[in-house]
Structure formats: C-alpha cells, structure tokens
Amino acid sequence: MRRAALVFALLAACPASAAEPVVFDPREVQAIQRHGPWPQPVLPDRSNRAWGNPAAIALGQKLFFDSRLSGDGTMACASCHVPARAWTDGRPRAHGREPLARNVPTVLDAGRGRWFGWDGGSDSAWSFSLRPILDARELASSPPRVAALLREDAAAACLHEAAFGAAASDEAAMVNAAKALGAFLATLASGRTAFDEFRDALAKRDAAGMARYPEAAKRGLRLFVGRGNCAVCHFGPDFTNGEFHDVGVPFFAAPGKVDGGRYDGVKRLMADPYNLLGRWNDDASGAAATKTRHLHSTQRDFGRFKTPSLRNVALTAPYMHNGSLATLADVVRHYSEIDTERIHSHGEQLLRPLGLTPGEIADLVAFLETLSAPDAMDVPALPPVVAGCRVAP
Ligand code: HEC
Ligand code: HEC
C-alpha cells in the first residue's frame, strides 16, 4: 500500500512529457524530412568567373586571413569572422575601427545564400566582400592598396595571374580579389549534425539511430515544426527561407538612429556599382541578375531582417541583427513572449506569443543545440602548391 502511494507521488511529480518517449506522427515526420538531406550542393555563382577555380579559392583563403588587405595593415576579414568562434566574433555588435551597429554573422554556408548581409544589401558573396574592404569603419582599404598586395606578394601574384590573368586596372584587381574571396567563401560548407543523423534515421526507421537523439531535442523539434511555427521561416535544409521578416527585435541602432533593415538594404543594393546589374557581373546570360532586376523597395520592408540559418547557431552567440539577445534561451523566450504590438511590418501574423513553459523553452534550446557541426571551426587545409604557385610560406 505504502509503496503504491510512493510510486503515485513520484509519477505525479514528473511531467508526463518528460517520461514518455516522443513518437512523431506521419505529418511531423514529413515536416522533419524537409530539413534535409544534408549536405546540400552549393550552386555555382555564375556572376563570378572564378567560382570553383582552385587558384581563386586559395587566393581567397589567403586574403581572408591577411591583414595587409586593410588600409593600415591591422585588420583582416578573420578579425571579425574568427574560425574558432564559428566564423563570428562573439560580440553583440561588430567592432571595426569604430563600433558597428550589427552583429557579425557566420560565413559558414554563406555560399548558399541569395542575399548577403542582415539587410540583404548585396546580391553576391563577392560584391558583399567589397563592402568591408572599402568601408572606412572596417578594412578601410582602396583599389590601389589591394592591387599592390596582389602584385607584391609572390603567392598572391601567382594565384591572381593563374585565376584571372592580368588585371586591366586597380579597380579590376580589387574586384578579382573580391571574387577570389567569394570563391573561398563558397567552400565553407558545414558538415553533418546530430539532427541530420536523426532525420536520416527517422526516414529509414532505424530505431537505434533514432534512440541516439536526446529526448529533449525531440520534444524541441516537435515544437519547432509544430506549435512554434519556427519552420515556416527557418525553412528547409538551411533552416532559412532566405527572406526578410520583422520578429519584433527593436531596430533603434542608437538613440535617434534607426536601422531600417531590408528597406535600406534594397536602396543600398540598387546604388551599389558592384551589384549584378553592373558591368562586373561575369554572367553573360543575364540569368544571375534576374532576382536583382525584379527587386523593388517597399515601406513594408522597413525593420525587416534576413532570416538567419540556424545551422551552428549554438556556436554563434549573441543573437539577432543587433546582438541584443545573449543566449538561445533568451531568443526562445523572446518568441514565447513576443510583443506583437512592436512588430512594424504587416504580414507577420505567424508570430504570436507562444506562452511556452520553462521546460518547453529548454526543449527548444536542446533541439537548437543539435544543429552544430563538429567541423564548424575547421579552416580548410591549403595545399602547398596550387596551379603551379607556391602557396605555403
Ligand atoms: C569589423 C568586422 C568585420 C570585418 C573586418 C569583416 N566583416 Fe564580414 N560581416 C561583418 C558584419 C557586422 C556583417 C553583417 C553586415 C550587415 O548586415 O550589414 C558581416 C557580414 C558578412 C557576410 C554576409 C553573410 C551573410 O550570410 O549574409 C559575408 C559574406 C562577409 N561578412 C564576408 C566578409 C569578408 C570577405 C571580409 C573581408 C574582406 C569581411 N567580411 C570582413 C563584420 C565584419
Ligand atoms: C516570421 C519568420 C520567423 C519565425 C516564425 C521565426 N523566426 Fe527566428 N528569426 C527570423 C528572423 C527574421 C530572425 C532575425 C531577426 C533580427 O535579427 O531582427 C530570426 C532569428 C532567430 C534566431 C537567432 C539567430 C542568429 O544567428 O542570430 C534564432 C535562434 C531563431 N530565430 C529561432 C527561432 C525559433 C526557435 C522560432 C520558433 C519559436 C523562430 N525562430 C521563429 C524569422 C523567424
């Protein structure tokens, strides 16, 4: 009798969800399958004639880590995109020569993107790369400076010649450097995660494989594809629809200063001499520029930011375009308690306060933590010789 009462008391103390193993119904299985398979192919960027060229990739990798690319020789791309921090800097907002208004996103899997930057202000990885090169707050470099580096460094000069031939001007040399960076970025594809293993085990009904995935992550995944509505925007194998939304993150960049997000991004893209409508686009067919040609800015874009991929998200704190949320639990709580009054743009009716319990918040975080690839911090190995050029010092 006493024993039965004790068992009853123990059962009552445990929430049912924590005790029962998660079994996904067919609709959930289908929703989960849409987040794979992984890896996915990286499509060639036809606007970049050096895409996939080994000499350009090696040149891009060298330039990414070379502080001589900057005006005063003190800052490289890797100063902010630090491999050991999953290619971010771990700060709320970037710090160049002066503080910037936005958080540093990872460049892992950036080669799969359509628009670049939180506001999508660039339409290719290579044209984006020109922004930090030229921005006075970042590398503060110039066409002559970049051209000189490509002439004076023996390895860079050899790789540049092999990938692009002779450059007609300093500006052409600088654009080549950006295209080499773009070719390198396209190789930064992140590997398989615990989630990918689970997804494939689920498809094959491999019970042992499924059992290896933590129960808390399964409960979080159920919320992610179900009641949380997360997968509507964090869609597909990349966990992003590549579109722009307002999820209620305040867009005041500083007192009296507003970050207009996508609204400003479209304007910036249209004014960019290096966009795909310009003469530096290598795609003679014009197909690569289609998405840019059809773009126009509307007031609705105000305060919208790009849906970030969630791959490796546990490695890239803090979060959001302005780094305003320190942890994944803070992000999930933000969605749980979202203030819909604060959402500026129309059409985000998807978002409503979810009212998650502390246990459900922990489950969603446990799920997000399974999206990290063990190779997210790895720097690709450079062969000693590429295209006849001695690359290693
Ligand atoms: C001072 C810090 C800093 C430096 C240096 C820097 N970046 Fe960034 N990077 C950022 C920030 C901040 C963003 C987000 C910018 C935005 O949304 O406007 C970003 C975004 C990007 C993106 C877009 C990623 C995406 O998914 O949208 C790419 C690609 C990128 N950087 C490549 C580079 C390259 C290549 C270099 C060197 C030429 C470089 N960055 C140098 C801070 C930096
Ligand atoms: C309406 C589309 C939409 C929905 C629904 C949505 N997100 Fe997001 N998510 C975004 C956008 C856009 C951002 C970036 C917002 C910003 O920086 O202002 C973001 C940012 C994030 C980030 C931070 C990533 C980073 O690198 O900074 C995480 C984590 C995240 N969302 C998880 C979730 C989860 C979990 C759910 C479901 C509870 C969810 N999202 C629902 C669009 C959405």
Coordinates of C-alpha atoms and ligand atoms in Angstrom, one line a residue, residues 64 69 75-81 89 94-97 100 102-107 110 115-120 125 128-133 137-139 181 185 268 306, ligand 1:
F64 CA 40.7 36.3 -45.9
L69 CA 44.3 43.7 -47.2
M75 CA 42.7 44.2 -39.8
A76 CA 41.6 41.1 -41.8
C77 CA 38.3 39.5 -42.6
A78 CA 39.2 36.9 -40.0
S79 CA 39.5 39.6 -37.3
C80 CA 35.7 39.6 -37.2
H81 CA 35.0 36.2 -38.8
D89 CA 33.5 37.4 -33.2
A94 CA 31.0 44.2 -34.6
H95 CA 33.9 46.3 -33.7
G96 CA 36.0 47.6 -36.6
R97 CA 37.8 50.9 -36.5
L100 CA 29.3 49.0 -35.9
R102 CA 25.2 45.0 -36.4
N103 CA 26.2 41.5 -35.1
V104 CA 28.7 39.5 -37.1
P105 CA 27.0 36.6 -38.8
T106 CA 28.9 33.4 -39.5
V107 CA 30.1 33.0 -43.1
A110 CA 27.1 31.7 -46.9
W115 CA 21.1 38.0 -50.4
F116 CA 24.1 38.9 -48.2
G117 CA 24.1 40.9 -45.0
W118 CA 21.3 41.2 -42.5
D119 CA 19.5 43.6 -44.8
G120 CA 20.4 41.7 -48.0
A125 CA 29.1 36.9 -51.9
F128 CA 29.4 41.8 -50.4
S129 CA 33.1 41.3 -49.8
L130 CA 33.9 44.7 -51.3
R131 CA 31.9 46.4 -48.6
P132 CA 34.2 45.6 -45.6
I133 CA 37.3 46.1 -47.9
R137 CA 35.0 51.6 -40.4
E138 CA 36.3 48.2 -41.4
L139 CA 39.3 47.4 -43.6
L181 CA 37.1 35.8 -51.5
L185 CA 33.5 31.5 -49.0
R268 CA 21.9 50.2 -50.9
K306 CA 17.1 38.3 -43.1
Ligands
HEC1 C1 34.7 44.8 -38.5 C2 34.2 43.5 -38.5 C3 34.1 42.8 -39.9 C4 35.2 42.6 -40.8 C5 36.6 43.1 -40.7 C6 34.6 41.8 -41.9 N1 33.2 41.6 -41.6 FE1 32.0 40.4 -42.8 N2 30.5 41.0 -41.6 C7 30.5 41.8 -40.5 C8 29.2 42.2 -40.1 C9 28.8 43.2 -39.0 C10 28.3 41.6 -41.1 C11 26.8 41.9 -41.2 C12 26.7 43.1 -42.0 C13 25.4 43.7 -42.3 O1 24.4 43.0 -42.1 O2 25.3 44.8 -42.8 C14 29.1 40.8 -42.0 C15 28.6 40.0 -43.0 C16 29.4 39.3 -43.9 C17 28.9 38.5 -44.9 C18 27.4 38.1 -45.2 C19 27.0 36.9 -44.5 C20 25.5 36.6 -44.7 O3 25.1 35.4 -44.5 O4 24.7 37.5 -45.0 C21 29.9 38.0 -45.6 C22 29.9 37.1 -46.8 C23 31.1 38.6 -45.1 N3 30.8 39.4 -44.0 C24 32.4 38.4 -45.5 C25 33.5 39.2 -45.1 C26 34.7 39.3 -45.8 C27 35.1 38.5 -47.1 C28 35.5 40.1 -45.1 C29 36.9 40.6 -45.5 C30 37.1 41.3 -46.8 C31 34.8 40.6 -44.0 N4 33.5 40.0 -44.0 C32 35.2 41.5 -43.0 C33 31.7 42.2 -39.9 C34 33.0 42.2 -40.4

